[in-house]
Amino acid sequence: MEYPIIYHGEETGRISVEPDGLYHRLSARCEEPGHGIWRLWGCFGFESRCLGVCIPAEGGLRLEKRVSRRSWPELPEAFVLGREAEGFLPWQGNIKAQTIPDAMLRENGDGTRTLAIFAPPEGPVPLAEYVSQMREGELDGRACLLLDWPQAEEVRIENGELRMEPENLNSHLSILNCNSTGQ
């Protein structure tokens, strides 16, 4: 099977995932967005896992890897190219039936998670119904909207989509004040 690799909300390459005995064989090719070290991330629900560092290849970057099927009983919902920044990991996924194409995710020490959403100034804002509970910030030199999500036990995956317990959602959403220095 072949899947897109996403960078800043846009497809930048492709990854094939094929069965290989007790493993999945990954073969990724993508454009190089700039100088430096780039990692490929697999997004599983509300979690990002690093798949490895991409290496320079003809026409861009590549990653060849085998991953145990036991560690991946299900394939990632998305593959994202990016870098960690201030504790945030590249992420893409669905929340409340909305696709969040360009985001980063951080697990906080208190069991909550903070979502940094990058939305174009001219385009629609994902999760617009919560914009009053978001704060503008900057992450890795990019403007973003920051939103704290409740503790993991109040969030569940249903049919491959993240769901919040409605009675707890409003009481647990809070604003996180964050800037490019991580304060």
PDB file of C-alpha atoms in Angstrom:
ATOM      1  CA  MET A   1       0.000   0.000   0.000  1.00  0.00           C
ATOM      2  CA  GLU A   2       1.163   3.511  -0.721  1.00  0.00           C
ATOM      3  CA  TYR A   3       0.421   6.591   1.399  1.00  0.00           C
ATOM      4  CA  PRO A   4       1.218  10.317   1.145  1.00  0.00           C
ATOM      5  CA  ILE A   5       3.920  11.954   3.249  1.00  0.00           C
ATOM      6  CA  ILE A   6       2.748  15.337   4.531  1.00  0.00           C
ATOM      7  CA  TYR A   7       4.870  18.405   5.285  1.00  0.00           C
ATOM      8  CA  HIS A   8       3.188  21.638   6.466  1.00  0.00           C
ATOM      9  CA  GLY A   9      -0.186  20.290   5.386  1.00  0.00           C
ATOM     10  CA  GLU A  10       0.869  19.450   1.814  1.00  0.00           C
ATOM     11  CA  GLU A  11       1.920  16.192   0.204  1.00  0.00           C
ATOM     12  CA  THR A  12       5.701  16.133  -0.245  1.00  0.00           C
ATOM     13  CA  GLY A  13       6.279  12.484  -1.102  1.00  0.00           C
ATOM     14  CA  ARG A  14       5.043   8.892  -0.820  1.00  0.00           C
ATOM     15  CA  ILE A  15       5.675   5.933   1.454  1.00  0.00           C
ATOM     16  CA  SER A  16       4.949   2.319   0.621  1.00  0.00           C
ATOM     17  CA  VAL A  17       4.191  -0.121   3.425  1.00  0.00           C
ATOM     18  CA  GLU A  18       4.392  -3.806   2.484  1.00  0.00           C
ATOM     19  CA  PRO A  19       4.135  -6.958   4.601  1.00  0.00           C
ATOM     20  CA  ASP A  20       7.474  -8.716   5.086  1.00  0.00           C
ATOM     21  CA  GLY A  21       7.017 -11.780   7.300  1.00  0.00           C
ATOM     22  CA  LEU A  22       6.701 -10.583  10.887  1.00  0.00           C
ATOM     23  CA  TYR A  23       7.475  -7.015   9.771  1.00  0.00           C
ATOM     24  CA  HIS A  24       6.195  -4.110   7.711  1.00  0.00           C
ATOM     25  CA  ARG A  25       8.739  -2.932   5.135  1.00  0.00           C
ATOM     26  CA  LEU A  26       8.709   0.870   4.744  1.00  0.00           C
ATOM     27  CA  SER A  27      10.105   2.645   1.724  1.00  0.00           C
ATOM     28  CA  ALA A  28       9.721   6.426   1.708  1.00  0.00           C
ATOM     29  CA  ARG A  29      10.745   9.087  -0.812  1.00  0.00           C
ATOM     30  CA  CYS A  30      10.059  12.803  -0.411  1.00  0.00           C
ATOM     31  CA  GLU A  31      11.258  16.269  -1.266  1.00  0.00           C
ATOM     32  CA  GLU A  32      13.786  17.916   1.037  1.00  0.00           C
ATOM     33  CA  PRO A  33      12.114  21.019   2.522  1.00  0.00           C
ATOM     34  CA  GLY A  34      15.420  22.630   3.557  1.00  0.00           C
ATOM     35  CA  HIS A  35      18.807  21.998   5.084  1.00  0.00           C
ATOM     36  CA  GLY A  36      19.104  19.960   8.242  1.00  0.00           C
ATOM     37  CA  ILE A  37      17.968  16.707   9.745  1.00  0.00           C
ATOM     38  CA  TRP A  38      14.439  15.564   8.827  1.00  0.00           C
ATOM     39  CA  ARG A  39      12.507  12.759  10.474  1.00  0.00           C
ATOM     40  CA  LEU A  40       9.510  10.798   9.289  1.00  0.00           C
ATOM     41  CA  TRP A  41       6.714  10.436  11.851  1.00  0.00           C
ATOM     42  CA  GLY A  42       3.802   8.003  12.002  1.00  0.00           C
ATOM     43  CA  CYS A  43       0.609   9.395  13.536  1.00  0.00           C
ATOM     44  CA  PHE A  44      -1.423   6.888  15.537  1.00  0.00           C
ATOM     45  CA  GLY A  45      -4.526   8.544  16.951  1.00  0.00           C
ATOM     46  CA  PHE A  46      -3.345  11.295  19.260  1.00  0.00           C
ATOM     47  CA  GLU A  47       0.301  10.193  19.204  1.00  0.00           C
ATOM     48  CA  SER A  48       3.318  10.705  16.926  1.00  0.00           C
ATOM     49  CA  ARG A  49       6.092   8.097  16.711  1.00  0.00           C
ATOM     50  CA  CYS A  50       9.412   8.743  15.026  1.00  0.00           C
ATOM     51  CA  LEU A  51      10.035   6.247  12.248  1.00  0.00           C
ATOM     52  CA  GLY A  52      13.566   7.396  11.572  1.00  0.00           C
ATOM     53  CA  VAL A  53      15.864   9.999  10.085  1.00  0.00           C
ATOM     54  CA  CYS A  54      15.545  10.493   6.331  1.00  0.00           C
ATOM     55  CA  ILE A  55      18.794  10.428   4.372  1.00  0.00           C
ATOM     56  CA  PRO A  56      19.691  12.400   1.253  1.00  0.00           C
ATOM     57  CA  ALA A  57      18.981  10.588  -2.001  1.00  0.00           C
ATOM     58  CA  GLU A  58      18.672  11.482  -5.643  1.00  0.00           C
ATOM     59  CA  GLY A  59      15.837  13.997  -5.915  1.00  0.00           C
ATOM     60  CA  GLY A  60      15.265  14.482  -2.180  1.00  0.00           C
ATOM     61  CA  LEU A  61      15.150  12.299   0.913  1.00  0.00           C
ATOM     62  CA  ARG A  62      14.501   8.614   1.565  1.00  0.00           C
ATOM     63  CA  LEU A  63      13.925   6.209   4.414  1.00  0.00           C
ATOM     64  CA  GLU A  64      14.065   2.406   4.253  1.00  0.00           C
ATOM     65  CA  LYS A  65      13.051   0.541   7.368  1.00  0.00           C
ATOM     66  CA  ARG A  66      11.396  -2.590   8.741  1.00  0.00           C
ATOM     67  CA  VAL A  67       8.989  -2.311  11.666  1.00  0.00           C
ATOM     68  CA  SER A  68       7.642  -5.225  13.707  1.00  0.00           C
ATOM     69  CA  ARG A  69       3.979  -5.985  13.040  1.00  0.00           C
ATOM     70  CA  ARG A  70       3.634  -6.633  16.757  1.00  0.00           C
ATOM     71  CA  SER A  71       4.635  -3.038  17.536  1.00  0.00           C
ATOM     72  CA  TRP A  72       2.281  -1.848  14.774  1.00  0.00           C
ATOM     73  CA  PRO A  73      -0.855  -3.983  14.917  1.00  0.00           C
ATOM     74  CA  GLU A  74      -2.485  -1.144  12.952  1.00  0.00           C
ATOM     75  CA  LEU A  75      -0.827   1.182  10.464  1.00  0.00           C
ATOM     76  CA  PRO A  76      -0.472   4.909  11.192  1.00  0.00           C
ATOM     77  CA  GLU A  77      -3.331   7.127  10.073  1.00  0.00           C
ATOM     78  CA  ALA A  78      -0.831   9.605   8.601  1.00  0.00           C
ATOM     79  CA  PHE A  79       2.869   9.987   7.791  1.00  0.00           C
ATOM     80  CA  VAL A  80       4.414  13.401   8.445  1.00  0.00           C
ATOM     81  CA  LEU A  81       7.856  14.814   7.646  1.00  0.00           C
ATOM     82  CA  GLY A  82       9.162  17.263  10.221  1.00  0.00           C
ATOM     83  CA  ARG A  83      11.225  18.112  13.262  1.00  0.00           C
ATOM     84  CA  GLU A  84      10.559  18.241  16.962  1.00  0.00           C
ATOM     85  CA  ALA A  85      10.302  21.810  18.265  1.00  0.00           C
ATOM     86  CA  GLU A  86      10.031  22.862  21.916  1.00  0.00           C
ATOM     87  CA  GLY A  87       8.676  19.447  22.906  1.00  0.00           C
ATOM     88  CA  PHE A  88       6.073  19.421  20.105  1.00  0.00           C
ATOM     89  CA  LEU A  89       6.080  16.553  17.589  1.00  0.00           C
ATOM     90  CA  PRO A  90       4.792  16.784  13.999  1.00  0.00           C
ATOM     91  CA  TRP A  91       1.229  15.460  13.813  1.00  0.00           C
ATOM     92  CA  GLN A  92      -1.750  15.131  11.509  1.00  0.00           C
ATOM     93  CA  GLY A  93      -5.087  13.574  12.297  1.00  0.00           C
ATOM     94  CA  ASN A  94      -8.827  13.883  12.786  1.00  0.00           C
ATOM     95  CA  ILE A  95     -10.529  15.514  15.741  1.00  0.00           C
ATOM     96  CA  LYS A  96     -14.307  15.768  16.031  1.00  0.00           C
ATOM     97  CA  ALA A  97     -14.773  14.738  12.372  1.00  0.00           C
ATOM     98  CA  GLN A  98     -12.364  17.445  11.166  1.00  0.00           C
ATOM     99  CA  THR A  99      -9.025  16.783   9.502  1.00  0.00           C
ATOM    100  CA  ILE A 100      -6.201  18.812  11.024  1.00  0.00           C
ATOM    101  CA  PRO A 101      -3.734  18.895   8.100  1.00  0.00           C
ATOM    102  CA  ASP A 102      -0.875  20.863   9.688  1.00  0.00           C
ATOM    103  CA  ALA A 103      -0.261  20.567  13.416  1.00  0.00           C
ATOM    104  CA  MET A 104       2.166  19.639  16.152  1.00  0.00           C
ATOM    105  CA  LEU A 105       1.385  17.869  19.395  1.00  0.00           C
ATOM    106  CA  ARG A 106       2.974  17.950  22.847  1.00  0.00           C
ATOM    107  CA  GLU A 107       2.276  15.711  25.833  1.00  0.00           C
ATOM    108  CA  ASN A 108       2.371  17.768  29.015  1.00  0.00           C
ATOM    109  CA  GLY A 109       3.506  16.361  32.348  1.00  0.00           C
ATOM    110  CA  ASP A 110       0.006  16.552  33.853  1.00  0.00           C
ATOM    111  CA  GLY A 111      -1.611  14.123  31.395  1.00  0.00           C
ATOM    112  CA  THR A 112      -2.949  16.820  29.079  1.00  0.00           C
ATOM    113  CA  ARG A 113      -1.825  17.452  25.529  1.00  0.00           C
ATOM    114  CA  THR A 114      -1.307  20.730  23.725  1.00  0.00           C
ATOM    115  CA  LEU A 115      -2.156  21.006  20.061  1.00  0.00           C
ATOM    116  CA  ALA A 116      -0.457  23.660  17.911  1.00  0.00           C
ATOM    117  CA  ILE A 117      -2.554  24.259  14.795  1.00  0.00           C
ATOM    118  CA  PHE A 118      -1.035  26.017  11.806  1.00  0.00           C
ATOM    119  CA  ALA A 119      -3.796  27.636   9.752  1.00  0.00           C
ATOM    120  CA  PRO A 120      -3.281  29.883   6.740  1.00  0.00           C
ATOM    121  CA  PRO A 121      -4.498  33.464   7.363  1.00  0.00           C
ATOM    122  CA  GLU A 122      -6.808  33.278   4.335  1.00  0.00           C
ATOM    123  CA  GLY A 123      -8.137  29.781   4.983  1.00  0.00           C
ATOM    124  CA  PRO A 124     -10.516  28.154   7.411  1.00  0.00           C
ATOM    125  CA  VAL A 125      -9.303  27.447  10.926  1.00  0.00           C
ATOM    126  CA  PRO A 126      -9.621  23.791  11.963  1.00  0.00           C
ATOM    127  CA  LEU A 127     -11.694  23.411  15.148  1.00  0.00           C
ATOM    128  CA  ALA A 128     -13.034  26.949  14.648  1.00  0.00           C
ATOM    129  CA  GLU A 129     -15.708  26.331  17.286  1.00  0.00           C
ATOM    130  CA  TYR A 130     -12.893  26.383  19.905  1.00  0.00           C
ATOM    131  CA  VAL A 131     -11.097  29.456  18.621  1.00  0.00           C
ATOM    132  CA  SER A 132     -12.198  31.451  21.687  1.00  0.00           C
ATOM    133  CA  GLN A 133     -10.261  28.930  23.823  1.00  0.00           C
ATOM    134  CA  MET A 134      -7.111  29.118  21.679  1.00  0.00           C
ATOM    135  CA  ARG A 135      -4.233  31.506  22.026  1.00  0.00           C
ATOM    136  CA  GLU A 136      -1.981  32.774  19.280  1.00  0.00           C
ATOM    137  CA  GLY A 137       1.605  31.660  19.562  1.00  0.00           C
ATOM    138  CA  GLU A 138       4.702  30.921  17.573  1.00  0.00           C
ATOM    139  CA  LEU A 139       6.398  27.577  17.190  1.00  0.00           C
ATOM    140  CA  ASP A 140       9.576  27.001  15.203  1.00  0.00           C
ATOM    141  CA  GLY A 141       9.185  30.420  13.557  1.00  0.00           C
ATOM    142  CA  ARG A 142       5.585  29.780  12.427  1.00  0.00           C
ATOM    143  CA  ALA A 143       2.439  31.417  13.771  1.00  0.00           C
ATOM    144  CA  CYS A 144       0.037  28.931  15.349  1.00  0.00           C
ATOM    145  CA  LEU A 145      -3.035  28.547  17.519  1.00  0.00           C
ATOM    146  CA  LEU A 146      -2.484  26.644  20.771  1.00  0.00           C
ATOM    147  CA  LEU A 147      -5.131  24.568  22.487  1.00  0.00           C
ATOM    148  CA  ASP A 148      -4.875  22.316  25.551  1.00  0.00           C
ATOM    149  CA  TRP A 149      -6.760  19.027  25.347  1.00  0.00           C
ATOM    150  CA  PRO A 150      -8.029  17.125  28.388  1.00  0.00           C
ATOM    151  CA  GLN A 151      -6.368  14.186  30.058  1.00  0.00           C
ATOM    152  CA  ALA A 152      -6.071  10.968  28.061  1.00  0.00           C
ATOM    153  CA  GLU A 153      -8.874   9.175  29.920  1.00  0.00           C
ATOM    154  CA  GLU A 154     -11.332  11.847  28.718  1.00  0.00           C
ATOM    155  CA  VAL A 155     -10.276  11.309  25.095  1.00  0.00           C
ATOM    156  CA  ARG A 156     -11.072   8.128  23.180  1.00  0.00           C
ATOM    157  CA  ILE A 157     -10.588   6.771  19.677  1.00  0.00           C
ATOM    158  CA  GLU A 158     -13.797   5.694  17.947  1.00  0.00           C
ATOM    159  CA  ASN A 159     -13.748   4.314  14.388  1.00  0.00           C
ATOM    160  CA  GLY A 160     -10.245   5.705  13.880  1.00  0.00           C
ATOM    161  CA  GLU A 161     -11.300   9.205  14.954  1.00  0.00           C
ATOM    162  CA  LEU A 162     -10.536  11.106  18.142  1.00  0.00           C
ATOM    163  CA  ARG A 163     -13.590  11.844  20.325  1.00  0.00           C
ATOM    164  CA  MET A 164     -13.868  13.962  23.450  1.00  0.00           C
ATOM    165  CA  GLU A 165     -16.265  13.200  26.265  1.00  0.00           C
ATOM    166  CA  PRO A 166     -18.694  16.125  25.724  1.00  0.00           C
ATOM    167  CA  GLU A 167     -19.520  16.692  29.400  1.00  0.00           C
ATOM    168  CA  ASN A 168     -15.809  17.152  30.215  1.00  0.00           C
ATOM    169  CA  LEU A 169     -14.681  19.099  27.152  1.00  0.00           C
ATOM    170  CA  ASN A 170     -15.595  22.647  28.160  1.00  0.00           C
ATOM    171  CA  SER A 171     -14.460  22.248  31.754  1.00  0.00           C
ATOM    172  CA  HIS A 172     -10.980  21.091  30.696  1.00  0.00           C
ATOM    173  CA  LEU A 173     -10.132  23.309  27.751  1.00  0.00           C
ATOM    174  CA  SER A 174      -7.720  26.041  28.757  1.00  0.00           C
ATOM    175  CA  ILE A 175      -5.426  28.489  27.117  1.00  0.00           C
ATOM    176  CA  LEU A 176      -1.714  27.820  26.949  1.00  0.00           C
ATOM    177  CA  ASN A 177       0.502  30.856  26.645  1.00  0.00           C
ATOM    178  CA  CYS A 178       3.480  29.818  24.540  1.00  0.00           C
ATOM    179  CA  ASN A 179       5.950  31.656  22.391  1.00  0.00           C
ATOM    180  CA  SER A 180       9.006  30.717  20.390  1.00  0.00           C
ATOM    181  CA  THR A 181      11.140  30.456  23.535  1.00  0.00           C
ATOM    182  CA  GLY A 182       8.851  27.800  25.022  1.00  0.00           C
ATOM    183  CA  GLN A 183       7.604  30.001  27.925  1.00  0.00           C
TER     184      GLN A 183
END
